[in-house]
Coordinates of C-alpha atoms in Angstrom, one line a residue:
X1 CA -1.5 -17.4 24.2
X2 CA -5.2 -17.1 23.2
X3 CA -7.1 -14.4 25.4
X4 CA -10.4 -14.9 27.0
X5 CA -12.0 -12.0 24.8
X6 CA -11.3 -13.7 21.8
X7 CA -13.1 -16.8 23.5
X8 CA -15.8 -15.0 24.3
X9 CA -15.9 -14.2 20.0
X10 CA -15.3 -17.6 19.4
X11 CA -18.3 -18.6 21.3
X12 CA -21.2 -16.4 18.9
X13 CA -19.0 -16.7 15.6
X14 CA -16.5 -19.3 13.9
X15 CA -13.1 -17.7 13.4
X16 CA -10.1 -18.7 11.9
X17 CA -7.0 -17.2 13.4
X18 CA -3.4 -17.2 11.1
X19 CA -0.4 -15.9 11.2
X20 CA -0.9 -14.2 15.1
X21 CA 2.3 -13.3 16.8
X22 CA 1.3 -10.6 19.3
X23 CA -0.5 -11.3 22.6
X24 CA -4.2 -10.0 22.4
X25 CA -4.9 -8.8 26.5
X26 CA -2.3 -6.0 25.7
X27 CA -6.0 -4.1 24.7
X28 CA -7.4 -4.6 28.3
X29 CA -11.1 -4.8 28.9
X30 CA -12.3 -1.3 26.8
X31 CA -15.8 -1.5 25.4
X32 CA -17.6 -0.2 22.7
X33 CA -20.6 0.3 25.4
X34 CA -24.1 -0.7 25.5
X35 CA -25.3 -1.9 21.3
X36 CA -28.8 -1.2 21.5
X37 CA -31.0 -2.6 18.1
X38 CA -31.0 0.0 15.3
X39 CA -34.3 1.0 13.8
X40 CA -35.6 -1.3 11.3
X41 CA -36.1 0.8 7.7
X42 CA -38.3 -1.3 5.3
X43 CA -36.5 -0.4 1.7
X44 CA -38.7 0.5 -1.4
X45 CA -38.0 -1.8 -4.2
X46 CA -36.7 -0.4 -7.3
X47 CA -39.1 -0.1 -10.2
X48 CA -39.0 -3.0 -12.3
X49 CA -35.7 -3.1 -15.1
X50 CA -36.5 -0.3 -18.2
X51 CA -35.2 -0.8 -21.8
X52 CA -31.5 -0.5 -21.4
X53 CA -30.1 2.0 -24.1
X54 CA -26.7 1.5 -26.0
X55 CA -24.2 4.0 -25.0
X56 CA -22.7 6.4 -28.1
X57 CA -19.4 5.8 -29.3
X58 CA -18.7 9.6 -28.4
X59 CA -19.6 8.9 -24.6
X60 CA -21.6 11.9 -24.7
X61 CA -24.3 10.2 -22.5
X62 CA -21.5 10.9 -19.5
X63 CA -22.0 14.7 -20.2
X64 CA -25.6 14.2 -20.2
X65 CA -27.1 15.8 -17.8
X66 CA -28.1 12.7 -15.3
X67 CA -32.0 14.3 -15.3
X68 CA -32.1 13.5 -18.9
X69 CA -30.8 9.8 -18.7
X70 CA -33.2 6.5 -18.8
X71 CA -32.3 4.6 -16.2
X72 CA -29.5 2.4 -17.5
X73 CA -27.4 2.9 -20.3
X74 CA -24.6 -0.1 -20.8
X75 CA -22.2 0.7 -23.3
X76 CA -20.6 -1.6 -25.5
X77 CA -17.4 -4.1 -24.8
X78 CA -14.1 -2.7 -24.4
X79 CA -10.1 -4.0 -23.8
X80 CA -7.7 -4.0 -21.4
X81 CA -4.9 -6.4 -21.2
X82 CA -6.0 -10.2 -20.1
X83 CA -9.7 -8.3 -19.3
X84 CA -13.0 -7.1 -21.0
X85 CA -14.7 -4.3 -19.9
X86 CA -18.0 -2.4 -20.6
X87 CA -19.5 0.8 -18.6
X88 CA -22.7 1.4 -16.7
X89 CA -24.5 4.1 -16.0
X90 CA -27.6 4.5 -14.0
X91 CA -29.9 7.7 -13.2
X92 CA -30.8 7.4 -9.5
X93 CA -32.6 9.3 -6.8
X94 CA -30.5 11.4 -4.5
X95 CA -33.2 10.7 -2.0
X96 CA -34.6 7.5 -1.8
X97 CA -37.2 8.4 0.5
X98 CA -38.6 11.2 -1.5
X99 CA -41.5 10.9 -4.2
X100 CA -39.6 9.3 -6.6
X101 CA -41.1 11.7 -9.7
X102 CA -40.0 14.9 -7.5
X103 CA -36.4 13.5 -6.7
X104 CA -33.2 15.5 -8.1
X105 CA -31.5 12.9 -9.9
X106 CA -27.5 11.8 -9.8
X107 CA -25.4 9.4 -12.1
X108 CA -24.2 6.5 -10.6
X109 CA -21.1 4.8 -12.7
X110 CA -20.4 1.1 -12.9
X111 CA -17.9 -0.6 -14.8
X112 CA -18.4 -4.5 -15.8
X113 CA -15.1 -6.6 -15.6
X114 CA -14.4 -10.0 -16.9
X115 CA -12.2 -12.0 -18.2
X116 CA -10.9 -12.2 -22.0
X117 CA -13.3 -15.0 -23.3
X118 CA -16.0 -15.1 -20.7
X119 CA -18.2 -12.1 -22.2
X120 CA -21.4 -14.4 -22.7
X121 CA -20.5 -16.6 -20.2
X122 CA -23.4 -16.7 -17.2
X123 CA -21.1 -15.9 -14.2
X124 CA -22.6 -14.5 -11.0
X125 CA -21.7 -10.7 -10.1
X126 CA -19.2 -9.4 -7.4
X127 CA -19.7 -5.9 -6.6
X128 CA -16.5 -4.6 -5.2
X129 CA -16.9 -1.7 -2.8
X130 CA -14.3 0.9 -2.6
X131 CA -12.9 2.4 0.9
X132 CA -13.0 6.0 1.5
X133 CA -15.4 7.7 1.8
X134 CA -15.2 9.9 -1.0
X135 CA -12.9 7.8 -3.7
X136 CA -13.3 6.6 -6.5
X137 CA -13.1 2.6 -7.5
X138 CA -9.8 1.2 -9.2
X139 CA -9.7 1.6 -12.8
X140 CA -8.0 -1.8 -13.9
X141 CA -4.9 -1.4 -16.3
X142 CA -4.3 -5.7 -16.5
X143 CA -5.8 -8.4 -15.1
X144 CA -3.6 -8.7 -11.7
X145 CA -4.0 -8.7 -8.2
X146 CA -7.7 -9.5 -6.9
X147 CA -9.5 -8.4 -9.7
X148 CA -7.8 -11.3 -11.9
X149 CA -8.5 -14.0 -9.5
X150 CA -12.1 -12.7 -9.3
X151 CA -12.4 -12.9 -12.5
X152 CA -12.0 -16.6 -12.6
X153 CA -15.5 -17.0 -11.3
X154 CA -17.1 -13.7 -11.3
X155 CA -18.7 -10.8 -13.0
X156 CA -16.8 -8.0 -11.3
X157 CA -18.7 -4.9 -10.4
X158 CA -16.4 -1.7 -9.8
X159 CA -19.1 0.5 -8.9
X160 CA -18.1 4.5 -8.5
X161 CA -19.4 5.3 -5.0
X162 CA -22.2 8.5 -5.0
X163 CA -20.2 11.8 -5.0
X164 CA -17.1 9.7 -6.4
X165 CA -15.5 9.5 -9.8
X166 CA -17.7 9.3 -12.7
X167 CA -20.5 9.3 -10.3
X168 CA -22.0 12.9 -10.6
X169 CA -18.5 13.5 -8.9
X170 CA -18.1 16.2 -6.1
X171 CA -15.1 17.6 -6.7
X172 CA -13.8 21.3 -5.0
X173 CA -15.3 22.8 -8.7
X174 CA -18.5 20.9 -9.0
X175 CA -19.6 21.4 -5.6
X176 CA -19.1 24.9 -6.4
X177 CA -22.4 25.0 -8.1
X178 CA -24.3 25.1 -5.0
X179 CA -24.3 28.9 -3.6
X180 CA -24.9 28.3 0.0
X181 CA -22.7 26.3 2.7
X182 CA -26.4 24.7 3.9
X183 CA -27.3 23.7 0.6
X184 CA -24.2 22.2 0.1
X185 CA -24.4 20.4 3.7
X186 CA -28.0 19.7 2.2
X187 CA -26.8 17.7 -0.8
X188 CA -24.0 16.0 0.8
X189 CA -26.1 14.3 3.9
X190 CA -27.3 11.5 1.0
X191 CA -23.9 10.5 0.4
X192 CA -23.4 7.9 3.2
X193 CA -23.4 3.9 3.1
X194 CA -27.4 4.1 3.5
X195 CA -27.8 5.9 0.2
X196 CA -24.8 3.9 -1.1
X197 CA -26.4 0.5 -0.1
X198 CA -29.7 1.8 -2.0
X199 CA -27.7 2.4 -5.1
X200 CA -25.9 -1.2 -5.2
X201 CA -29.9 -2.5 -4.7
X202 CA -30.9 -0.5 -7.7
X203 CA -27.9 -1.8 -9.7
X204 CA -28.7 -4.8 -9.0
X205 CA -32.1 -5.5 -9.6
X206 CA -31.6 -3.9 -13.1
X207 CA -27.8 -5.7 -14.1
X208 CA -27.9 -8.9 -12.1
X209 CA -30.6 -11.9 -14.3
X210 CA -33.6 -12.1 -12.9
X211 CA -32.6 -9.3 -10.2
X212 CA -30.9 -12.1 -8.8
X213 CA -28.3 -11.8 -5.2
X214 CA -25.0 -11.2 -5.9
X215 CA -21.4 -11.4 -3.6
X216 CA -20.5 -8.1 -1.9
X217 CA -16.6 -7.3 -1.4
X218 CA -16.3 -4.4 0.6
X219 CA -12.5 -2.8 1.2
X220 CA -12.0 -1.0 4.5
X221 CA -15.2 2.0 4.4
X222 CA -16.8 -0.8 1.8
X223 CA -16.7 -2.9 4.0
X224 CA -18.8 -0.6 6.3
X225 CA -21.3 -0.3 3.7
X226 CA -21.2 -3.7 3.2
X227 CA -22.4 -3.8 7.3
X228 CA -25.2 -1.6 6.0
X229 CA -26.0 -3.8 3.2
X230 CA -26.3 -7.2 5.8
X231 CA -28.5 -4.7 8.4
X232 CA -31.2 -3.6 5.9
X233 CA -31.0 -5.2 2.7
X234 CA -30.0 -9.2 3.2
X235 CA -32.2 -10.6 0.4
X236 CA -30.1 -8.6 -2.3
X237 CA -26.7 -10.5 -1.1
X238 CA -25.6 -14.0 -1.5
X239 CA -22.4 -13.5 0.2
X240 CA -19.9 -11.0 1.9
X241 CA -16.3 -10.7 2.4
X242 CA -14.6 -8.0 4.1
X243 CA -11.1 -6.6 4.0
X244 CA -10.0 -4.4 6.8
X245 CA -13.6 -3.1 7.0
X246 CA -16.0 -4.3 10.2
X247 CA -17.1 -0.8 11.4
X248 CA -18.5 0.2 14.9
X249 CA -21.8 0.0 15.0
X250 CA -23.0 1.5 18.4
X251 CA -25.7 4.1 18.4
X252 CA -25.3 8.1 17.9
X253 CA -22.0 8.9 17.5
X254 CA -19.5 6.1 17.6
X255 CA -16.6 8.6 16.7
X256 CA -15.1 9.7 20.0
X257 CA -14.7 5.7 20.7
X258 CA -13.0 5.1 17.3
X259 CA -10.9 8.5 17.8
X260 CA -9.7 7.2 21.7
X261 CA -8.6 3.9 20.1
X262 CA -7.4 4.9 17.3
X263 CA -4.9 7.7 18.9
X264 CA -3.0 4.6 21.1
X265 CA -2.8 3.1 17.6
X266 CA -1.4 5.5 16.4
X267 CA 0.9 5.5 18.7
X268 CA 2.6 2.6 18.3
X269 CA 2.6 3.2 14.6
X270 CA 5.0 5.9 15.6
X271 CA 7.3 4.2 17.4
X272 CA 7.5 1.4 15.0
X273 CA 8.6 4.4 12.1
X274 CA 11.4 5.9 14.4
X275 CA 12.6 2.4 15.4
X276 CA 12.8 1.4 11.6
X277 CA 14.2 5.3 10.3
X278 CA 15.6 6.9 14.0
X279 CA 17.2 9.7 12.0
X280 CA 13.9 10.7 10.9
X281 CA 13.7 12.0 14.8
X282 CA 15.8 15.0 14.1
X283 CA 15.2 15.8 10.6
X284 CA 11.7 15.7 11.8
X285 CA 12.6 17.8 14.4
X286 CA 14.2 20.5 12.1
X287 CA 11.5 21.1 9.8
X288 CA 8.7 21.7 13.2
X289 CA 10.9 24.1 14.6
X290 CA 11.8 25.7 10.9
X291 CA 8.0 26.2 10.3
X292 CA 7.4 27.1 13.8
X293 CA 9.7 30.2 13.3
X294 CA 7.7 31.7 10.4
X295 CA 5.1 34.9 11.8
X296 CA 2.1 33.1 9.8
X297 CA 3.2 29.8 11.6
X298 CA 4.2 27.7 8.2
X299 CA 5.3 28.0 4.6
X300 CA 3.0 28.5 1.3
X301 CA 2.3 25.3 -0.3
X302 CA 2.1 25.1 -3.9
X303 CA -1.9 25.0 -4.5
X304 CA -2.1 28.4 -2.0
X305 CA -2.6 26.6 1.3
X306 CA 0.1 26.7 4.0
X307 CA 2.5 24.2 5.4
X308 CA 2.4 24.1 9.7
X309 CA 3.8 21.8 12.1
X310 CA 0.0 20.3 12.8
X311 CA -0.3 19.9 8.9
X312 CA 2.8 18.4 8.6
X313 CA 2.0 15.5 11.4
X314 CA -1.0 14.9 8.6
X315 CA 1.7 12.4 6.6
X316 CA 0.4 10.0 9.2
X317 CA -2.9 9.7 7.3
X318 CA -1.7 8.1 4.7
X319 CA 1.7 6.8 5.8
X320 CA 1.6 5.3 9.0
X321 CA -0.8 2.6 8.5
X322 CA -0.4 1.2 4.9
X323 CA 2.4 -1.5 3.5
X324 CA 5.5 0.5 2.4
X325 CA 3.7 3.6 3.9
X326 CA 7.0 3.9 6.5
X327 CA 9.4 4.5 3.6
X328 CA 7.0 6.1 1.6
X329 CA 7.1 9.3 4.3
X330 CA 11.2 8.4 5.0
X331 CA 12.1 8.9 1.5
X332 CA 9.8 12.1 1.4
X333 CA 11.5 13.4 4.6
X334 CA 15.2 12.8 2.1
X335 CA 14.3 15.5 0.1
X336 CA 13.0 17.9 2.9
X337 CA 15.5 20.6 2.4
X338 CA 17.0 22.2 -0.5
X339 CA 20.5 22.3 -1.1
X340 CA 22.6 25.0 -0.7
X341 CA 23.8 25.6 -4.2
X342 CA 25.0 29.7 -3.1
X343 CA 26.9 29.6 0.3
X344 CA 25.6 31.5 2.8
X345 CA 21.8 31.2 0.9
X346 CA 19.3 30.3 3.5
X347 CA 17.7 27.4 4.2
X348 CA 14.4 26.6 2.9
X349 CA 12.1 23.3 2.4
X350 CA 12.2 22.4 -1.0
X351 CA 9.8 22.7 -3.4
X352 CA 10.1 18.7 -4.0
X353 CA 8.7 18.2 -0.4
X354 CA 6.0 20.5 -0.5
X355 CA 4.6 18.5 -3.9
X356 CA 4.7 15.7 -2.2
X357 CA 3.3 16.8 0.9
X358 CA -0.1 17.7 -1.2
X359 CA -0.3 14.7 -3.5
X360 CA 0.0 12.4 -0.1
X361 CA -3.3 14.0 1.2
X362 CA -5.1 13.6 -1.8
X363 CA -7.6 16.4 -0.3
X364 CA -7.6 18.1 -4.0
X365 CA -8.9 15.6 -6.0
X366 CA -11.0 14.0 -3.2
X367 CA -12.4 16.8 -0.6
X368 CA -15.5 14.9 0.0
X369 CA -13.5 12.1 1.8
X370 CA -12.9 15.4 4.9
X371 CA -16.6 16.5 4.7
X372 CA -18.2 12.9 5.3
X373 CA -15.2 11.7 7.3
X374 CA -17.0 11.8 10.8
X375 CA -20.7 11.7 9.7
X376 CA -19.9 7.9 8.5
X377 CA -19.9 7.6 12.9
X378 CA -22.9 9.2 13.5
X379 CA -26.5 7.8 13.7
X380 CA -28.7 10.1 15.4
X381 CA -26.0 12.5 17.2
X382 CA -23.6 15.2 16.1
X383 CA -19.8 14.1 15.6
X384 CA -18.7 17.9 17.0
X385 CA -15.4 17.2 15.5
X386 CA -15.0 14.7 17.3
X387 CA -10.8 14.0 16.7
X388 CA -10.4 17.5 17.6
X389 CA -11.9 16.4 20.8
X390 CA -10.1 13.2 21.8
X391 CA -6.6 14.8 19.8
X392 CA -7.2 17.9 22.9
X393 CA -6.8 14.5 25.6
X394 CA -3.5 13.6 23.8
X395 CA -2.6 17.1 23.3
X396 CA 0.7 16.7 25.5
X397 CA 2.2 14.0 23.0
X398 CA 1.0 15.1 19.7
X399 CA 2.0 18.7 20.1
X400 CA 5.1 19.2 17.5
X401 CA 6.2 22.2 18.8
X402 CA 6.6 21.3 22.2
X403 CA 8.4 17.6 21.4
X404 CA 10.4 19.3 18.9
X405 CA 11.9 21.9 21.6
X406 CA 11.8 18.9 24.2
X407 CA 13.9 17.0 21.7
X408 CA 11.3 14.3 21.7
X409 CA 10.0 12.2 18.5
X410 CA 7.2 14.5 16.4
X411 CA 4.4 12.2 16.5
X412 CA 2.2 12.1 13.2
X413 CA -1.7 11.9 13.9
X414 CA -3.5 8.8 11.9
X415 CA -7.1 9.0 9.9
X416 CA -8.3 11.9 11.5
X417 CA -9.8 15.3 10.5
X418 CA -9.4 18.6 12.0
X419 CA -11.1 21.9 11.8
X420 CA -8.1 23.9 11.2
X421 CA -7.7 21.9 8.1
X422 CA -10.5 24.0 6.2
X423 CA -7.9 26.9 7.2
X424 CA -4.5 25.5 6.2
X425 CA -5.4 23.0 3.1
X426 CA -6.5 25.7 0.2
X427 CA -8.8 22.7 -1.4
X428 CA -11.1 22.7 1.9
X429 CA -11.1 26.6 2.3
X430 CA -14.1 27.0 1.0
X431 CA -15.8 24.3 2.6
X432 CA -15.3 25.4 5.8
X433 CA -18.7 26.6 6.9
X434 CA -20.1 23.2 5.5
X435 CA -18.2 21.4 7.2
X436 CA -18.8 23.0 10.5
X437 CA -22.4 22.7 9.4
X438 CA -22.1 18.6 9.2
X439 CA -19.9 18.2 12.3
X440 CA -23.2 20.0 14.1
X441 CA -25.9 18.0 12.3
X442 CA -27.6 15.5 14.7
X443 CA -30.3 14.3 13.0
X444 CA -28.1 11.4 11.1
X445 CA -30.1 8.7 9.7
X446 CA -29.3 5.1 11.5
X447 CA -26.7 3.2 9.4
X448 CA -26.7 0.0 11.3
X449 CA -29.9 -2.6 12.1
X450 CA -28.1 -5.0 15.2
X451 CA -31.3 -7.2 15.5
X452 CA -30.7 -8.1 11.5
X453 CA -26.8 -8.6 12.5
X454 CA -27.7 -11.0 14.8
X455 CA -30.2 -12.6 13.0
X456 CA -28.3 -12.7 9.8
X457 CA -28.4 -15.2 7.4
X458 CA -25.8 -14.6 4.5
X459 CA -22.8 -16.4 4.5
X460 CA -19.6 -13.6 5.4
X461 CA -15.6 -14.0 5.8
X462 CA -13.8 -11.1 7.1
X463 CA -9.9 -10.3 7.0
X464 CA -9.5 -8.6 10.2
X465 CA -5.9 -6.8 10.6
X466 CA -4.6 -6.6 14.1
X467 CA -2.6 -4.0 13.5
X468 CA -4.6 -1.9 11.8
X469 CA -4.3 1.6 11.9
X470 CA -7.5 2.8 10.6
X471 CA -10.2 0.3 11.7
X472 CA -9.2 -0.5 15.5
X473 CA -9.0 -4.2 16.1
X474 CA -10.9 -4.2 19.4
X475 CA -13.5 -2.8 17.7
X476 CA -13.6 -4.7 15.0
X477 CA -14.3 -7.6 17.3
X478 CA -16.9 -6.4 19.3
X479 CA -18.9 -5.8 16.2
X480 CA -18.2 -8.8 14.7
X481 CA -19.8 -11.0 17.9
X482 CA -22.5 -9.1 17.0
X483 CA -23.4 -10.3 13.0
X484 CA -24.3 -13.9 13.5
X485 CA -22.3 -16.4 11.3
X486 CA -19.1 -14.5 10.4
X487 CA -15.9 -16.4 10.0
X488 CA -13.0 -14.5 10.7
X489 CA -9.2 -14.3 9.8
X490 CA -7.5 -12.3 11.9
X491 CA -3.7 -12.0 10.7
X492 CA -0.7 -9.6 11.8
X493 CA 0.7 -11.0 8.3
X494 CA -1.2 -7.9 6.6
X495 CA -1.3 -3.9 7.1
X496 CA -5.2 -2.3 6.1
X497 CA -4.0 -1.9 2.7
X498 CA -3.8 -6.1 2.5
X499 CA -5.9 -6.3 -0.9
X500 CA -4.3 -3.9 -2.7
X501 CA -0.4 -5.7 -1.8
X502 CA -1.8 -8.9 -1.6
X503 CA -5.2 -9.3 -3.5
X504 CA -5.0 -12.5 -4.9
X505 CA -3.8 -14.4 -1.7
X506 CA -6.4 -12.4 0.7
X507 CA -9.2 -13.1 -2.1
X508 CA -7.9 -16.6 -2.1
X509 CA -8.4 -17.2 1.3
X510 CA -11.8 -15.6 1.9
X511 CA -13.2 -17.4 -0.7
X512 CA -11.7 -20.6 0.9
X513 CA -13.3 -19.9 4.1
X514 CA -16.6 -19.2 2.6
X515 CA -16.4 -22.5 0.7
X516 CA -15.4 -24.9 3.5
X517 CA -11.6 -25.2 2.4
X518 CA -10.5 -23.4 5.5
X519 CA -11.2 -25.7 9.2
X520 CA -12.6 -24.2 12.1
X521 CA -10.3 -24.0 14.8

């Protein structure tokens, strides 16, 4: 049965719906609210290409210091199976908006990918944009998945995101080098999709022949930057497809909506893991109340943090809403407890479990993803930990401790961060006063430009997941009536991790749509 909603869609856009199985007015009538028209921000051109410098055989211009680097340095051809590869670096502003001679400087990373045999060959360029925020791009090991079929056509563009891998990384020790928790919050409010969008535009105008357009892929948050790119920087794109990524666009903070919707997904992510693993309900159940009993309210983790019932429930981050995710966190929950090898030794979680705990989180090697989390909502307003917030109106079916003594499924929370995370997690301990700091900041620059969304004239395909956990469906929809000329494929077939399980296919099908393969229904 088609709902009236997506009618409504249907009418400003061209969508194409596959593989739908589950009746859409189950979302009722919630809105995102009143969209009014971002501010328009004219973009200063990049200067004009310098001489590009061959990169040493040592890679000692990746230690350079990034104030010390021309602007591009390419290195030379490299192998991976079926694939060629060379690496990019560029010395960028970290403020755009600043004199350009007084800016500090950063290192922005970009590796070239391309088929065996098509080295010389003039392709056009795909720059893939990685979801996060705060992680890194793939680093290929074969030609598979999307990146292979991409490379049948395309120059493939794996650029590092700012703050992000090779990227003048932040990492818990590099960010270390700036003394204060303001200075810190100083540098890190240029990270977001605006400064991110400015970086592709520089790329570009310096890698792609005569700083030609090029076709953006963005991947869940690259797929928000990619709604960045389309609201202030059009004339550098020739198309866009999106994967699990249309973001919310609404002005000031659009946080406490995503949190409200994305708590009844969440939801219903739970109940579909207890239907699949039920005796998860009382192992579950076990380990709240074990951890509830200890006086500090948890057990030491490895790294030095500490493991509680509200940190446990943070396996839904990155469990819950990604293919294979629900056995992923059943097969961790397997190896929960230790086994009693002396009778009459006393029970403990096992060591096992708490590794894995820390490695699903990824919070060590990737702590700028919880600093930026919420500021990627906020244009112009404060997020006030805002999942906090929304978490205190569900508070009666995501406290563990209570449902565990009630004898009631655990519920795990979804993408969400919390304050008492820079208290429990030892690699966001220090970072605590920063990220109070950002969570306070208001004066967020705008992100999105609506009266260029509806005016737009690039060509863009979008994979939209029904069920997905981390970019809310509804959502999703109400932004997309707003960006004139999208096609859309919405599909239940898919989780948000789609392109990574499926990349060739969801590629495949994107690219069909763009071309005219795939009929309007």
């Amino acid at each position: 049965m088609r709902s009236p909603y997506i009618s409504e869609i249907e009418a400003q856009s061209s969508i194409i719906v596959v593989s739908f199985q589950t009746e859409l007015s189950r979302f009722g009538d919630a809105s995102l609210g009143d969209l009014t028209a971002g501010v328009n921000r004219r973009r200063e051109r990049p200067r004009a290409f310098r001489a590009v410098t061959p990169m040493a055989e040592n890679n000692s211009a990746a230690a350079a210091a990034a104030e010390n680097l021309p602007e591009h340095v390419v290195g030379d051809w490299y192998s991976a199976p079926d694939l060629r590869l060379r690496d990019h670096r560029f010395s960028v502003p970290l403020d755009y908006s600043a004199d350009r001679r007084n800016s500090s400087k950063i290192s922005i990373f970009a590796r070239e990918v391309v088929s065996v045999g098509k080295e010389e060959q003039p392709l056009p360029y795909l720059l893939y944009l990685q979801g996060g925020p705060g992680f890194e791009c793939p680093r290929p090991t074969e030609a598979s998945g999307w990146i292979q079929r991409a490379c049948e056509e395309f120059r493939v563009v794996l650029m590092d995101q700012r703050g992000t891998g090779l990227s003048t990384s932040l990492t818990s020790s590099s960010m270390s080098q700036l003394k204060t928790a303001k200075d810190l919050a100083d540098y890190i409010k240029y990270f977001r999709a605006d400064n991110i969008v400015n970086d592709a535009e520089f790329i570009r105008i310096r890698l792609v022949p005569d700083a030609g357009s090029w076709t953006v892929l963005g991947q869940s948050y690259g797929g928000f930057c990619a709604a960045t790119y389309l609201s202030f920087a059009q004339e550098g794109l020739k198309q866009v497809l999106l994967t699990g990524g249309i973001p919310p666009i609404g002005n000031e903070c659009t946080a406490d909506v995503v949190y409200r919707a994305c708590f009844e997904q969440v939801k219903l992510q739970n109940e579909k893991y207890y239907k699949r693993y039920p005796q998860d309900i009382k192992i579950v159940q076990e380990v709240v109340n074990y951890l509830s009993e200890f006086e500090k309210g948890g057990v030491d983790l490895p790294s030095g943090g500490i493991l509680t019932p509200k940190s446990l429930q943070v396996l839904g981050l990155s469990c819950l809403g990604s293919s294979a995710g629900f056995e992923r966190l059943h097969y961790m929950f397997e190896i929960v407890w230790d086994p009693l090898i002396v009778p009459g030794a006393p029970k403990q979680i096992s060591y096992n479990f708490l590794d894995a705990f820390e490695k699903s989180i990824s919070f060590n090697t990737n702590p700028l993803y919880a600093l930026l989390h919420e500021a990627i909502y906020c244009q112009g307003a404060s997020s006030q930990w805002s999942a906090n917030k929304i978490r205190a109106v569900y508070e009666s079916e995501f406290d563990a401790i209570m449902a565990a003594r009630e004898r009631r499924p655990v519920l795990f929370t979804g993408e969400m961060i919390f304050p008492w995370m820079f208290d429990e997690i030892h690699a966001l301990k220090k970072f605590k006063d920063t990220a109070h700091i950002l969570a306070e900041k208001k004066d967020w620059p705008p992100l999105y430009n609506i009266k260029a969304l509806n005016n737009n004239k690039v060509p863009v395909a979008a994979a939209v997941y029904y069920e997905d956990m981390y970019v809310n469906f509804k959502l999703a929809m109400e932004t997309a009536s707003q960006i004139a000329g999208i096609r859309l494929w919405i599909t239940n077939e898919y989780m948000h991790s789609g392109l990574r399980d499926s990349g060739s296919q969801v590629f495949d099908y994107l690219m069909g749509m763009l071309k005219g393969k795939k009929p309007l229904f």
